[in-house]
């Protein structure tokens, strides 16, 4: 069983990486990942994930999702309509989960046309619903430069927005997500919109 699990993990991670967060998804890729996900979920070594929240703690990189996010998108779409309608290119998506204050934050790295890099942070908080489900309360959306040496005025100029445009906003909606597989370095989640997420621990 251990050997079988390792083989499925390696194949799932490899195909998920090649999909580039799902941006390069094809019907064949989706079918392969769905099949592998179901197989690995059946072998989940952590049968009651929310009783082992220490396994979730830390920073995770999203390898694949069926969320439908586009590589070229806008800050507005990334922030549920709260941030300005500025076109950006997504380069990485991460999730940071910490037991302190029950943090459940999504971090989206992007570039704008000028080559400036930025980060959109979606702050949220989780509560445990049952042995595998987390309820998620979304609290705030914000964006900033990924370069600490870049001034806010220069970053705003790169985005094409003036000082009157807010780069942070409160959020007030909820969702849930089921942890369907978790070990030391791999996690699968299925959300309330029936989306599948494949994440690996970020070193």
GROMACS .gro file of C-alpha atoms in nm, residues 12-196:
model
  185
   12UNK     CA    1  -0.035   1.326  -0.941
   13UNK     CA    2   0.228   1.585  -0.850
   14UNK     CA    3   0.400   1.553  -1.187
   15UNK     CA    4   0.083   1.597  -1.393
   16UNK     CA    5  -0.043   1.876  -1.165
   17UNK     CA    6   0.284   2.069  -1.201
   18UNK     CA    7   0.266   2.038  -1.579
   19UNK     CA    8  -0.085   2.188  -1.574
   20UNK     CA    9   0.057   2.512  -1.426
   21UNK     CA   10  -0.218   2.565  -1.168
   22UNK     CA   11  -0.468   2.444  -1.428
   23UNK     CA   12  -0.384   2.720  -1.679
   24UNK     CA   13  -0.269   2.451  -1.925
   25UNK     CA   14  -0.552   2.218  -1.837
   26UNK     CA   15  -0.697   1.992  -2.107
   27UNK     CA   16  -0.984   1.741  -2.087
   28UNK     CA   17  -0.725   1.461  -2.084
   29UNK     CA   18  -0.524   1.623  -1.804
   30UNK     CA   19  -0.837   1.685  -1.598
   31UNK     CA   20  -0.948   1.325  -1.642
   32UNK     CA   21  -0.605   1.197  -1.534
   33UNK     CA   22  -0.592   1.420  -1.227
   34UNK     CA   23  -0.950   1.338  -1.127
   35UNK     CA   24  -0.870   0.966  -1.147
   36UNK     CA   25  -0.547   0.998  -0.948
   37UNK     CA   26  -0.713   1.223  -0.690
   38UNK     CA   27  -0.986   0.968  -0.626
   39UNK     CA   28  -0.728   0.693  -0.592
   40UNK     CA   29  -0.513   0.882  -0.347
   41UNK     CA   30  -0.811   1.003  -0.145
   42UNK     CA   31  -0.906   0.637  -0.092
   43UNK     CA   32  -0.560   0.581   0.058
   44UNK     CA   33  -0.560   0.889   0.282
   45UNK     CA   34  -0.338   0.812   0.583
   46UNK     CA   35  -0.507   1.092   0.780
   47UNK     CA   36  -0.867   0.978   0.809
   48UNK     CA   37  -0.978   1.269   1.031
   49UNK     CA   38  -0.772   1.563   0.903
   50UNK     CA   39  -0.916   1.835   1.127
   51UNK     CA   40  -0.795   1.642   1.432
   52UNK     CA   41  -0.441   1.686   1.297
   53UNK     CA   42  -0.436   2.055   1.209
   54UNK     CA   43  -0.061   2.069   1.271
   55UNK     CA   44  -0.027   1.892   0.934
   56UNK     CA   45  -0.194   2.189   0.765
   57UNK     CA   46   0.020   2.457   0.924
   58UNK     CA   47   0.260   2.647   0.700
   59UNK     CA   48   0.285   2.766   0.341
   60UNK     CA   49   0.154   2.554   0.054
   61UNK     CA   50   0.193   2.599  -0.322
   62UNK     CA   51  -0.110   2.540  -0.544
   63UNK     CA   52  -0.016   2.304  -0.828
   64UNK     CA   53  -0.359   2.252  -0.981
   65UNK     CA   54  -0.717   2.362  -0.945
   66UNK     CA   55  -1.044   2.343  -1.134
   67UNK     CA   56  -1.138   2.690  -1.006
   68UNK     CA   57  -1.119   2.834  -1.358
   69UNK     CA   58  -0.875   3.113  -1.278
   70UNK     CA   59  -0.706   3.261  -1.586
   71UNK     CA   60  -0.335   3.334  -1.611
   72UNK     CA   61  -0.412   3.681  -1.749
   73UNK     CA   62  -0.677   3.831  -1.526
   74UNK     CA   63  -0.745   4.142  -1.318
   75UNK     CA   64  -0.695   4.244  -0.957
   76UNK     CA   65  -1.072   4.290  -0.948
   77UNK     CA   66  -1.134   3.923  -1.027
   78UNK     CA   67  -0.865   3.807  -0.785
   79UNK     CA   68  -1.029   4.003  -0.504
   80UNK     CA   69  -1.396   3.914  -0.556
   81UNK     CA   70  -1.463   4.253  -0.715
   82UNK     CA   71  -1.301   4.466  -0.445
   83UNK     CA   72  -0.969   4.582  -0.593
   84UNK     CA   73  -0.918   4.796  -0.907
   85UNK     CA   74  -0.977   4.659  -1.255
   86UNK     CA   75  -0.606   4.634  -1.343
   87UNK     CA   76  -0.482   4.362  -1.579
   88UNK     CA   77  -0.219   4.134  -1.423
   89UNK     CA   78  -0.050   3.800  -1.504
   90UNK     CA   79  -0.064   3.538  -1.229
   91UNK     CA   80   0.274   3.372  -1.162
   92UNK     CA   81   0.205   3.173  -0.845
   93UNK     CA   82  -0.064   3.094  -0.589
   94UNK     CA   83   0.003   2.994  -0.230
   95UNK     CA   84  -0.199   2.918   0.079
   96UNK     CA   85  -0.079   2.996   0.429
   97UNK     CA   86  -0.249   2.823   0.719
   98UNK     CA   87  -0.155   2.896   1.081
   99UNK     CA   88  -0.310   2.766   1.401
  100UNK     CA   89  -0.259   3.106   1.568
  101UNK     CA   90  -0.575   3.309   1.505
  102UNK     CA   91  -0.692   3.027   1.273
  103UNK     CA   92  -0.544   3.202   0.970
  104UNK     CA   93  -0.635   3.071   0.624
  105UNK     CA   94  -0.482   3.312   0.374
  106UNK     CA   95  -0.448   3.292  -0.004
  107UNK     CA   96  -0.146   3.466  -0.157
  108UNK     CA   97  -0.143   3.536  -0.531
  109UNK     CA   98   0.179   3.651  -0.697
  110UNK     CA   99   0.152   3.848  -1.021
  111UNK     CA  100   0.327   4.080  -1.262
  112UNK     CA  101   0.188   4.387  -1.435
  113UNK     CA  102   0.272   4.496  -1.790
  114UNK     CA  103   0.571   4.701  -1.681
  115UNK     CA  104   0.732   4.395  -1.523
  116UNK     CA  105   0.665   4.507  -1.166
  117UNK     CA  106   0.580   4.215  -0.936
  118UNK     CA  107   0.300   4.227  -0.682
  119UNK     CA  108   0.110   4.021  -0.428
  120UNK     CA  109  -0.263   4.001  -0.367
  121UNK     CA  110  -0.351   3.875  -0.021
  122UNK     CA  111  -0.694   3.732   0.060
  123UNK     CA  112  -0.716   3.708   0.438
  124UNK     CA  113  -0.954   3.456   0.588
  125UNK     CA  114  -1.015   3.260   0.906
  126UNK     CA  115  -1.115   2.896   0.942
  127UNK     CA  116  -1.329   2.711   1.193
  128UNK     CA  117  -1.365   2.335   1.215
  129UNK     CA  118  -1.703   2.199   1.101
  130UNK     CA  119  -1.637   1.824   1.132
  131UNK     CA  120  -1.356   1.570   1.088
  132UNK     CA  121  -1.266   1.693   0.739
  133UNK     CA  122  -1.450   2.021   0.671
  134UNK     CA  123  -1.328   2.372   0.741
  135UNK     CA  124  -1.562   2.669   0.726
  136UNK     CA  125  -1.385   2.971   0.580
  137UNK     CA  126  -1.475   3.333   0.659
  138UNK     CA  127  -1.316   3.577   0.414
  139UNK     CA  128  -1.210   3.902   0.582
  140UNK     CA  129  -0.995   4.126   0.364
  141UNK     CA  130  -0.842   4.169   0.018
  142UNK     CA  131  -0.531   4.377  -0.041
  143UNK     CA  132  -0.250   4.417  -0.289
  144UNK     CA  133   0.105   4.547  -0.260
  145UNK     CA  134   0.443   4.535  -0.431
  146UNK     CA  135   0.643   4.215  -0.395
  147UNK     CA  136   0.956   4.432  -0.386
  148UNK     CA  137   1.005   4.589  -0.044
  149UNK     CA  138   1.231   4.854  -0.198
  150UNK     CA  139   0.958   4.978  -0.431
  151UNK     CA  140   0.763   5.276  -0.298
  152UNK     CA  141   0.383   5.269  -0.291
  153UNK     CA  142   0.370   5.560  -0.535
  154UNK     CA  143   0.588   5.370  -0.785
  155UNK     CA  144   0.375   5.059  -0.741
  156UNK     CA  145   0.057   5.261  -0.796
  157UNK     CA  146   0.212   5.411  -1.109
  158UNK     CA  147   0.286   5.059  -1.238
  159UNK     CA  148  -0.077   4.962  -1.174
  160UNK     CA  149  -0.201   5.283  -1.336
  161UNK     CA  150  -0.403   5.395  -1.033
  162UNK     CA  151  -0.385   5.715  -0.828
  163UNK     CA  152  -0.387   5.768  -0.452
  164UNK     CA  153  -0.767   5.785  -0.445
  165UNK     CA  154  -0.798   5.419  -0.543
  166UNK     CA  155  -0.804   5.181  -0.245
  167UNK     CA  156  -0.561   4.889  -0.255
  168UNK     CA  157  -0.734   4.708   0.029
  169UNK     CA  158  -1.095   4.630   0.114
  170UNK     CA  159  -1.294   4.426   0.363
  171UNK     CA  160  -1.464   4.103   0.259
  172UNK     CA  161  -1.769   3.954   0.424
  173UNK     CA  162  -1.865   3.615   0.284
  174UNK     CA  163  -1.806   3.254   0.373
  175UNK     CA  164  -1.743   2.917   0.214
  176UNK     CA  165  -1.617   2.575   0.312
  177UNK     CA  166  -1.354   2.329   0.203
  178UNK     CA  167  -1.307   1.959   0.269
  179UNK     CA  168  -0.960   1.817   0.330
  180UNK     CA  169  -0.980   1.495   0.132
  181UNK     CA  170  -0.612   1.400   0.160
  182UNK     CA  171  -0.322   1.527   0.369
  183UNK     CA  172   0.022   1.407   0.468
  184UNK     CA  173   0.348   1.588   0.543
  185UNK     CA  174   0.389   1.736   0.195
  186UNK     CA  175   0.072   1.688  -0.012
  187UNK     CA  176  -0.284   1.811   0.041
  188UNK     CA  177  -0.605   1.778  -0.161
  189UNK     CA  178  -0.906   1.998  -0.098
  190UNK     CA  179  -1.256   2.000  -0.245
  191UNK     CA  180  -1.447   2.325  -0.207
  192UNK     CA  181  -1.811   2.425  -0.186
  193UNK     CA  182  -1.813   2.496  -0.562
  194UNK     CA  183  -1.702   2.132  -0.622
  195UNK     CA  184  -1.354   2.249  -0.720
  196UNK     CA  185  -1.049   2.030  -0.667
   0.00000   0.00000   0.00000
